[in-house]
C-alpha positions in Angstrom: 3.5 -0.4 -6.5 3.0 -4.1 -7.7 3.1 -7.3 -6.3 2.9 -10.7 -7.7 5.1 -13.0 -9.7 2.6 -14.6 -12.1 4.1 -16.8 -14.8 0.8 -16.9 -16.6 0.3 -13.1 -16.8 0.1 -11.4 -20.1 3.5 -10.2 -21.1 2.4 -7.7 -23.7 1.3 -5.0 -21.3 3.8 -2.1 -21.0 4.2 0.4 -18.2 3.2 3.8 -19.5 2.8 6.3 -16.6 2.5 10.1 -16.9 4.8 12.5 -15.0 4.3 13.3 -11.4 1.3 15.3 -10.1 2.6 15.6 -6.5 5.9 17.1 -5.5 8.5 14.5 -4.3 12.2 15.1 -3.6 13.8 11.8 -2.6 16.5 13.8 -0.7 14.1 15.9 1.2 10.5 15.1 1.9 9.0 17.2 4.7 6.7 15.2 6.7 4.9 15.6 10.1 7.6 18.0 11.3 10.5 15.9 10.1 12.4 15.4 6.9 12.4 12.0 5.3 15.0 10.8 2.8 13.4 8.1 0.6 15.8 6.6 -1.9 14.7 5.3 -5.2 16.4 3.2 -8.0 15.9 3.0 -11.7 13.2 0.6 -12.8 14.7 -2.8 -13.6 12.6 -4.3 -16.4 14.0 -7.7 -15.8 13.0 -7.8 -12.1 9.6 -9.1 -11.2 6.5 -9.1 -13.4 5.9 -5.5 -12.4 9.1 -4.3 -14.2 10.8 -3.2 -10.9 8.1 -0.5 -10.1 8.6 -1.2 -6.4 11.9 0.7 -6.6 10.2 4.1 -7.2 7.9 6.3 -5.2 4.7 6.8 -7.2 2.1 9.6 -7.0 -0.3 7.4 -5.1 2.2 6.8 -2.3 2.7 10.6 -1.9 -1.0 11.2 -1.9 -1.7 8.5 0.7 1.2 9.7 2.9 -0.2 13.3 2.7 -3.7 12.1 3.5 -2.5 10.1 6.5 -0.6 13.2 7.7 -3.9 15.1 7.7 -5.7 12.2 9.4 -3.1 10.6 11.7 -5.8 8.9 13.8 -6.3 6.4 11.0 -3.0 4.8 12.0 -2.1 6.1 15.4 -1.8 3.3 18.0 -2.9 0.8 15.3 -1.4 -2.4 13.9 -0.8 -1.5 10.2 -0.1 -3.7 7.2 1.0 -2.3 3.9 0.7 -4.2 0.7 3.0 -3.3 -2.2 5.1 -1.0 0.0 7.9 -0.4 -2.6 10.4 2.1 -1.2 8.5 2.3 2.1 7.3 5.9 2.1 3.8 5.2 3.4 4.7 2.6 6.0 7.5 4.8 7.3 5.0 7.7 7.4 2.5 5.6 9.4 5.2 4.8 11.9 6.1 8.5 12.2 2.4 9.2 12.9 2.3 6.8 15.8 1.3 3.4 14.5 1.8 0.7 17.1 3.2 -1.9 14.7 3.9 -1.6 10.9 4.5 -4.5 8.6 5.5 -3.4 5.1 5.4 -6.0 2.3 6.5 -6.4 -1.3 8.3 -8.8 -3.6 11.7 -9.9 -2.5 13.6 -7.6 -4.9 12.1 -4.5 -3.3 13.0 -5.4 0.3 16.7 -4.3 0.4 15.9 -0.7 -0.6 12.8 -0.7 1.6 14.9 -1.8 4.6 17.6 0.8 3.7 15.0 3.5 3.8 13.7 2.3 7.1 17.2 2.4 8.6 17.8 5.9 7.2 14.5 7.4 8.5 13.8 5.8 11.9 15.2 6.0 15.4 15.8 2.9 17.4 12.4 3.1 19.0 10.6 3.6 15.7 12.7 1.0 13.9 11.6 -1.6 16.4 8.0 -1.4 15.3 8.6 -1.6 11.6 9.3 -4.8 9.7 9.8 -5.5 6.0 8.4 -8.8 4.8 8.0 -10.6 1.5 4.4 -11.0 0.2 3.7 -12.4 -3.2 0.0 -11.9 -3.9 -0.1 -15.1 -5.9 0.8 -17.0 -2.7 0.5 -14.7 0.2 1.8 -15.7 3.6 -0.5 -15.8 6.6 -1.0 -12.8 8.8 0.7 -14.6 11.7 3.7 -15.1 9.5 3.8 -11.4 8.6 3.3 -10.2 12.2 5.6 -12.8 13.6 7.3 -10.3 16.0 3.9 -9.5 17.5 2.6 -13.0 17.6 2.4 -15.0 20.8 1.8 -18.1 18.8 -1.6 -18.6 20.6 -3.9 -16.4 18.7 -4.4 -15.1 15.1 -3.1 -11.6 14.4 -5.3 -9.2 12.5 -4.2 -5.7 11.3 -6.3 -2.8 12.3 -5.6 -1.0 9.1 -4.3 -2.2 5.7 -2.9 0.4 3.4 -2.4 0.0 -0.3 -0.7 2.8 -2.4 -1.1 2.9 -6.2 -0.7 -0.9 -6.7 -3.0 -1.4 -9.7 -1.8 -0.6 -13.1 -1.9 -4.0 -14.9 -5.1 -6.0 -15.2 -3.1 -9.2 -14.1 -2.5 -7.6 -10.7 -6.1 -6.9 -9.9 -7.3 -10.5 -9.0 -4.2 -11.4 -6.9 -4.5 -8.2 -5.0 -8.2 -8.6 -4.3 -7.7 -12.3 -3.2 -5.0 -11.1 -0.8 -7.2 -8.4 0.6 -10.0 -10.9 1.1 -7.7 -13.2 3.0 -6.4 -10.4 5.2 -9.8 -8.9 6.0 -11.5 -11.9 7.4 -11.9 -9.9 10.6 -14.5 -7.3 9.7 -12.9 -4.7 12.0 -10.0 -4.3 9.7 -10.2 -1.1 7.6 -8.5 -0.8 4.2 -7.2 2.5 2.9 -6.3 2.5 -0.8 -4.9 5.2 -3.0 -5.4 4.5 -6.6 -4.6 6.2 -9.9 -7.1 5.4 -12.7 -5.2 4.5 -15.9 -6.6 2.0 -18.4 -10.4 1.5 -18.6 -10.3 -2.3 -18.4 -8.0 -2.2 -15.4 -10.2 0.4 -13.7 -13.4 -1.4 -14.4 -12.0 -4.7 -13.1 -10.6 -3.1 -9.9 -13.6 -0.9 -9.2 -16.1 -3.8 -9.6 -13.9 -6.1 -7.5 -13.5 -3.7 -4.6 -17.2 -2.9 -4.5 -18.1 -6.6 -4.6 -15.7 -7.5 -1.8 -16.4 -4.6 0.6 -19.9 -3.6 1.8 -18.6 -0.1 2.5 -16.5 1.8 0.0 -16.0 5.5 0.5 -14.4 7.5 -2.3 -13.0 10.3 -0.2 -13.1 13.9 -1.3 -9.7 14.8 0.0 -10.0 18.4 -0.9 -13.3 18.8 1.0 -12.3 16.8 4.0 -8.7 17.7 4.6 -7.8 20.4 2.0 -5.7 18.1 -0.1 -6.3 18.7 -3.8 -5.7 16.0 -6.4 -6.6 15.4 -10.1 -9.8 13.4 -10.7 -7.9 10.3 -11.9 -6.7 9.8 -8.3 -8.8 8.2 -5.6 -8.5 7.6 -1.9 -10.8 4.8 -0.9 -11.8 3.7 2.6 -13.1 0.1 2.5 -14.8 -2.0 5.2 -16.3 -5.4 5.4 -19.3 -5.5 7.6 -19.5 -9.3 7.9 -17.3 -12.3 7.4 -20.2 -14.7 6.6 -19.5 -16.7 3.5 -22.0 -18.5 1.4 
């Protein structure tokens, strides 16, 4: 969930998140015919501006993983980039569903647990196509830096799909996330799949407006109608696409 270290961010905002809507057992998560074990850790309020939220699996990650399980073609044989990957559930899920290459990113503090979960849930073949990289939205690395194992050094790498699971709960995170998405979708063929839980009105309005300003196509997917996946109304799964990279 999270992902920028912003020294100028408002420190008065406090994480206040309701209990789980979706079933999640870190010791046993049935998925695509397998059983995943996704370890979590207690939030560390002194770690990162996000209060260590990258050390837990949030409802939005479970929702997005389940949606991809119903629509594996979204990631199958695709180059996938995940922003704010946290414990790694959704990125690992994408690899299990046949993604060609998966780069999961978050702040530095989240990477050891993310890598541990990759080690515990992937075979040698699957592990080779997953990497865990640092990405601070206030100063994001280039795509070539993130996809360094796939880069021949001669051409710019673009992901086919960017996935973002429940990464917006503070207003200070909205602008850095949107700037990062803008930088990483300069190739209009890149699709962005976002799971999002609506919490505060100000955060929601800022995020909703920013997403619709950036992307010409924003589809708020009815998961129950399309794939039989029910969810409360406060949760959204968005498919976003830029039709043109022309800039004024």
